[in-house]
């Protein structure tokens, strides 16, 4: 019975076939990532048994640091920014996740226990990673499309950040759309796993809903911070590449 999930891999096979047929060029990424997800979740299932038994707080922070490092490595491949790709991604994901995580710990929303820090930390860092890749790609495209306007503003004496403000705002807005969509549809279309899990475990509805809302609001905050930090840390690299290409 536990292997019945393999039937769902037919959907991956369909995606591979359709991508090849339409020449999207996504076959390698789909195949590699689908197998990687299977392996990672398999390892996670057994690893969490031991991770949830950790008692020393410093070990929990090393786990979160490892998540951030892996997220930055993934972002480096998804949204390359030259030799500074990893550093920019690491600072963006780490800073946005860290601010949200530490503030919620200070308010007592998250407690320093493995079964809270690891799953919630993973959700926060994962959302920061997604927003970072979306934001940098949109920012790069906006700068490329408006490079002549940006050059003109700089030539007239405008500071570089002011010249880039339209592009950075557009990238922040675009990268926030998935998170805001989830916030708008939660409870109607998007059925949150935390609420469902807590209710199945016997928690009262108010506690389950309150905890889920806290997590959702954390997602919004980390998305906004990741989007802002991504443009803040990457604008010199992106504008430098755009100026070089335009010439």
Coordinates of C-alpha atoms in Angstrom, one line a residue:
X1 CA 0.0 0.0 0.0
X2 CA 2.8 2.4 0.9
X3 CA 4.2 2.1 -2.7
X4 CA 0.9 3.1 -4.4
X5 CA 2.2 6.7 -4.7
X6 CA 4.4 5.5 -7.5
X7 CA 1.3 5.5 -9.7
X8 CA 1.3 9.3 -9.5
X9 CA 4.6 9.2 -11.3
X10 CA 2.6 8.8 -14.5
X11 CA 1.9 12.5 -14.2
X12 CA 5.6 13.2 -14.3
X13 CA 5.9 10.9 -17.4
X14 CA 3.1 12.9 -19.0
X15 CA 4.9 16.2 -18.2
X16 CA 8.1 14.8 -19.7
X17 CA 6.3 13.7 -22.9
X18 CA 4.5 17.0 -23.3
X19 CA 7.6 19.0 -22.7
X20 CA 9.5 17.0 -25.3
X21 CA 6.7 17.2 -27.8
X22 CA 6.4 21.0 -27.5
X23 CA 10.2 21.4 -27.2
X24 CA 10.0 23.3 -23.9
X25 CA 13.4 22.0 -22.9
X26 CA 12.3 21.1 -19.4
X27 CA 12.7 17.4 -19.6
X28 CA 16.0 17.1 -17.7
X29 CA 14.9 19.5 -15.0
X30 CA 11.5 17.7 -14.4
X31 CA 13.1 14.3 -14.4
X32 CA 16.0 15.2 -12.1
X33 CA 13.9 17.2 -9.7
X34 CA 11.2 14.6 -9.4
X35 CA 13.7 11.9 -8.5
X36 CA 15.5 14.3 -6.2
X37 CA 12.2 15.1 -4.4
X38 CA 11.5 11.4 -3.9
X39 CA 15.0 10.8 -2.4
X40 CA 14.9 14.0 -0.2
X41 CA 11.5 13.2 1.2
X42 CA 12.5 9.6 1.9
X43 CA 15.6 10.8 3.8
X44 CA 13.6 13.5 5.6
X45 CA 11.0 11.0 6.8
X46 CA 13.7 9.1 8.7
X47 CA 15.8 12.1 9.6
X48 CA 12.9 13.9 11.3
X49 CA 12.6 11.1 13.8
X50 CA 16.1 12.0 15.1
X51 CA 15.9 15.8 14.5
X52 CA 12.7 16.1 16.6
X53 CA 14.7 14.5 19.5
X54 CA 17.4 17.2 19.5
X55 CA 17.5 19.1 22.8
X56 CA 20.3 21.6 22.4
X57 CA 19.1 24.9 20.8
X58 CA 22.4 25.5 18.9
X59 CA 21.9 22.3 16.9
X60 CA 18.5 23.6 15.7
X61 CA 20.2 26.8 14.3
X62 CA 22.7 24.6 12.5
X63 CA 19.8 22.8 10.8
X64 CA 18.2 26.0 9.7
X65 CA 21.6 27.3 8.5
X66 CA 22.0 24.2 6.4
X67 CA 18.5 24.8 4.9
X68 CA 19.5 28.4 4.0
X69 CA 22.8 27.3 2.5
X70 CA 21.0 24.7 0.4
X71 CA 18.4 27.2 -0.6
X72 CA 21.1 29.7 -1.7
X73 CA 22.8 26.9 -3.7
X74 CA 19.5 26.1 -5.4
X75 CA 18.9 29.8 -6.1
X76 CA 22.4 30.2 -7.6
X77 CA 21.4 27.6 -10.2
X78 CA 17.9 28.9 -10.8
X79 CA 18.8 32.6 -11.1
X80 CA 22.5 33.0 -11.8
X81 CA 24.1 36.3 -11.1
X82 CA 27.7 35.6 -12.0
X83 CA 30.3 35.0 -9.4
X84 CA 28.2 36.7 -6.7
X85 CA 25.2 34.4 -7.2
X86 CA 25.6 32.4 -4.0
X87 CA 26.5 35.3 -1.8
X88 CA 23.5 37.4 -2.9
X89 CA 21.1 34.5 -2.5
X90 CA 22.5 33.5 0.9
X91 CA 22.2 37.0 2.3
X92 CA 18.7 37.6 0.8
X93 CA 17.3 34.3 2.0
X94 CA 19.2 34.4 5.3
X95 CA 18.3 38.0 6.2
X96 CA 14.6 37.8 5.3
X97 CA 14.1 34.4 7.0
X98 CA 16.2 35.4 10.0
X99 CA 14.3 38.7 10.6
X100 CA 10.9 37.0 10.5
X101 CA 12.0 33.9 12.5
X102 CA 13.7 35.8 15.3
X103 CA 10.9 38.4 15.6
X104 CA 8.3 35.6 16.0
X105 CA 10.5 33.9 18.6
X106 CA 10.7 37.2 20.4
X107 CA 6.9 37.5 20.5
X108 CA 6.6 33.9 21.6
X109 CA 4.8 32.7 18.5
X110 CA 7.6 30.2 17.7
X111 CA 9.3 28.3 20.5
X112 CA 12.8 26.8 20.5
X113 CA 11.7 23.2 20.1
X114 CA 12.5 21.0 17.1
X115 CA 8.9 20.2 16.0
X116 CA 8.2 23.9 15.6
X117 CA 11.5 25.4 14.5
X118 CA 12.3 22.9 11.8
X119 CA 9.0 22.6 9.9
X120 CA 8.1 26.3 10.2
X121 CA 11.7 27.3 9.4
X122 CA 11.5 25.1 6.3
X123 CA 8.3 26.9 5.1
X124 CA 9.8 30.3 5.7
X125 CA 13.1 29.6 4.0
X126 CA 11.3 27.8 1.1
X127 CA 9.1 30.8 0.5
X128 CA 12.0 33.2 0.6
X129 CA 13.8 31.0 -2.0
X130 CA 10.8 31.1 -4.3
X131 CA 10.3 34.8 -4.0
X132 CA 14.1 35.4 -4.5
X133 CA 14.2 33.6 -7.8
X134 CA 11.0 35.2 -9.1
X135 CA 12.1 38.7 -8.0
X136 CA 15.6 38.6 -9.5
X137 CA 14.3 37.2 -12.8
X138 CA 11.6 39.9 -13.0
X139 CA 14.1 42.6 -12.0
X140 CA 16.6 41.4 -14.6
X141 CA 13.9 41.5 -17.3
X142 CA 12.6 45.0 -16.2
X143 CA 16.1 46.4 -16.2
X144 CA 16.8 44.9 -19.7
X145 CA 13.6 46.3 -21.1
X146 CA 14.1 49.8 -19.7
X147 CA 17.8 50.1 -19.9
X148 CA 17.7 53.2 -22.2
X149 CA 15.4 55.0 -19.8
X150 CA 17.7 54.1 -16.9
X151 CA 20.8 55.3 -18.8
X152 CA 19.1 58.5 -19.6
X153 CA 18.1 59.2 -16.0
X154 CA 21.6 58.4 -14.8
X155 CA 23.1 60.7 -17.5
X156 CA 20.8 63.5 -16.2
X157 CA 22.2 63.1 -12.7
X158 CA 19.6 60.8 -11.1
X159 CA 21.1 58.4 -8.5
X160 CA 21.3 54.8 -9.7
X161 CA 18.8 53.5 -7.1
X162 CA 16.3 56.2 -8.2
X163 CA 16.7 55.3 -11.8
X164 CA 16.0 51.6 -10.9
X165 CA 13.1 52.3 -8.6
X166 CA 10.4 51.5 -11.3
X167 CA 12.1 48.2 -12.1
X168 CA 12.6 47.2 -8.5
X169 CA 9.0 48.0 -7.5
X170 CA 7.7 46.0 -10.5
X171 CA 9.8 43.0 -9.5
X172 CA 8.6 43.2 -5.8
X173 CA 5.0 43.4 -6.9
X174 CA 5.3 40.5 -9.3
X175 CA 7.1 38.2 -6.9
X176 CA 4.5 38.8 -4.2
X177 CA 1.5 37.7 -6.3
X178 CA 1.7 33.9 -5.5
X179 CA 1.9 34.6 -1.7
X180 CA -0.9 37.1 -1.8
X181 CA -3.0 34.7 -3.9
X182 CA -2.5 32.0 -1.3
X183 CA -3.4 34.5 1.5
X184 CA -6.6 35.5 -0.3
X185 CA -7.8 31.9 -1.0
X186 CA -6.7 30.2 2.2
X187 CA -9.5 28.2 3.7
X188 CA -11.6 28.2 0.5
X189 CA -9.3 26.9 -2.2
X190 CA -6.0 26.5 -0.4
X191 CA -6.5 24.0 2.5
X192 CA -3.6 24.5 4.8
X193 CA -1.8 21.5 6.1
X194 CA -1.0 22.8 9.5
X195 CA -4.7 23.4 10.3
X196 CA -5.7 20.0 9.0
X197 CA -2.9 18.2 10.8
X198 CA -3.7 19.9 14.1
X199 CA -7.4 19.2 13.8
X200 CA -6.7 15.5 13.1
X201 CA -4.4 15.4 16.1
X202 CA -7.2 16.6 18.3
X203 CA -6.5 20.3 18.7
X204 CA -9.4 22.7 19.0
X205 CA -10.3 24.7 15.9
X206 CA -9.4 28.1 17.3
X207 CA -5.8 27.0 18.2
X208 CA -5.3 25.4 14.8
X209 CA -6.6 28.4 12.9
X210 CA -4.6 30.8 15.1
X211 CA -1.4 28.9 14.5
X212 CA -2.1 28.7 10.7
X213 CA -2.7 32.5 10.5
X214 CA 0.6 33.2 12.3
X215 CA 2.4 31.0 9.7
X216 CA 0.5 32.7 6.8
X217 CA 1.4 36.2 8.0
X218 CA 5.0 35.1 8.4
X219 CA 4.9 34.0 4.7
X220 CA 3.8 37.4 3.6
X221 CA 6.5 39.2 5.6
X222 CA 9.3 36.9 4.4
X223 CA 8.1 37.2 0.9
X224 CA 8.2 41.0 1.0
X225 CA 11.6 41.1 2.7
X226 CA 13.0 38.6 0.3
X227 CA 11.8 40.6 -2.7
X228 CA 13.1 43.9 -1.4
X229 CA 16.5 42.4 -0.3
X230 CA 16.9 40.6 -3.7
X231 CA 16.8 43.9 -5.6
X232 CA 18.8 45.7 -2.9
X233 CA 21.7 43.1 -3.0
X234 CA 21.6 42.3 -6.8
X235 CA 21.0 45.7 -8.5
X236 CA 24.7 46.4 -9.1
X237 CA 25.3 43.0 -10.7
X238 CA 22.2 43.2 -12.8
X239 CA 22.6 46.8 -14.0
X240 CA 26.3 46.1 -14.8
X241 CA 25.3 43.2 -17.0
X242 CA 22.6 45.2 -18.6
X243 CA 24.9 48.2 -19.4
X244 CA 27.5 45.8 -20.9
X245 CA 24.9 44.1 -23.1
X246 CA 23.4 47.4 -24.3
X247 CA 26.7 48.5 -25.6

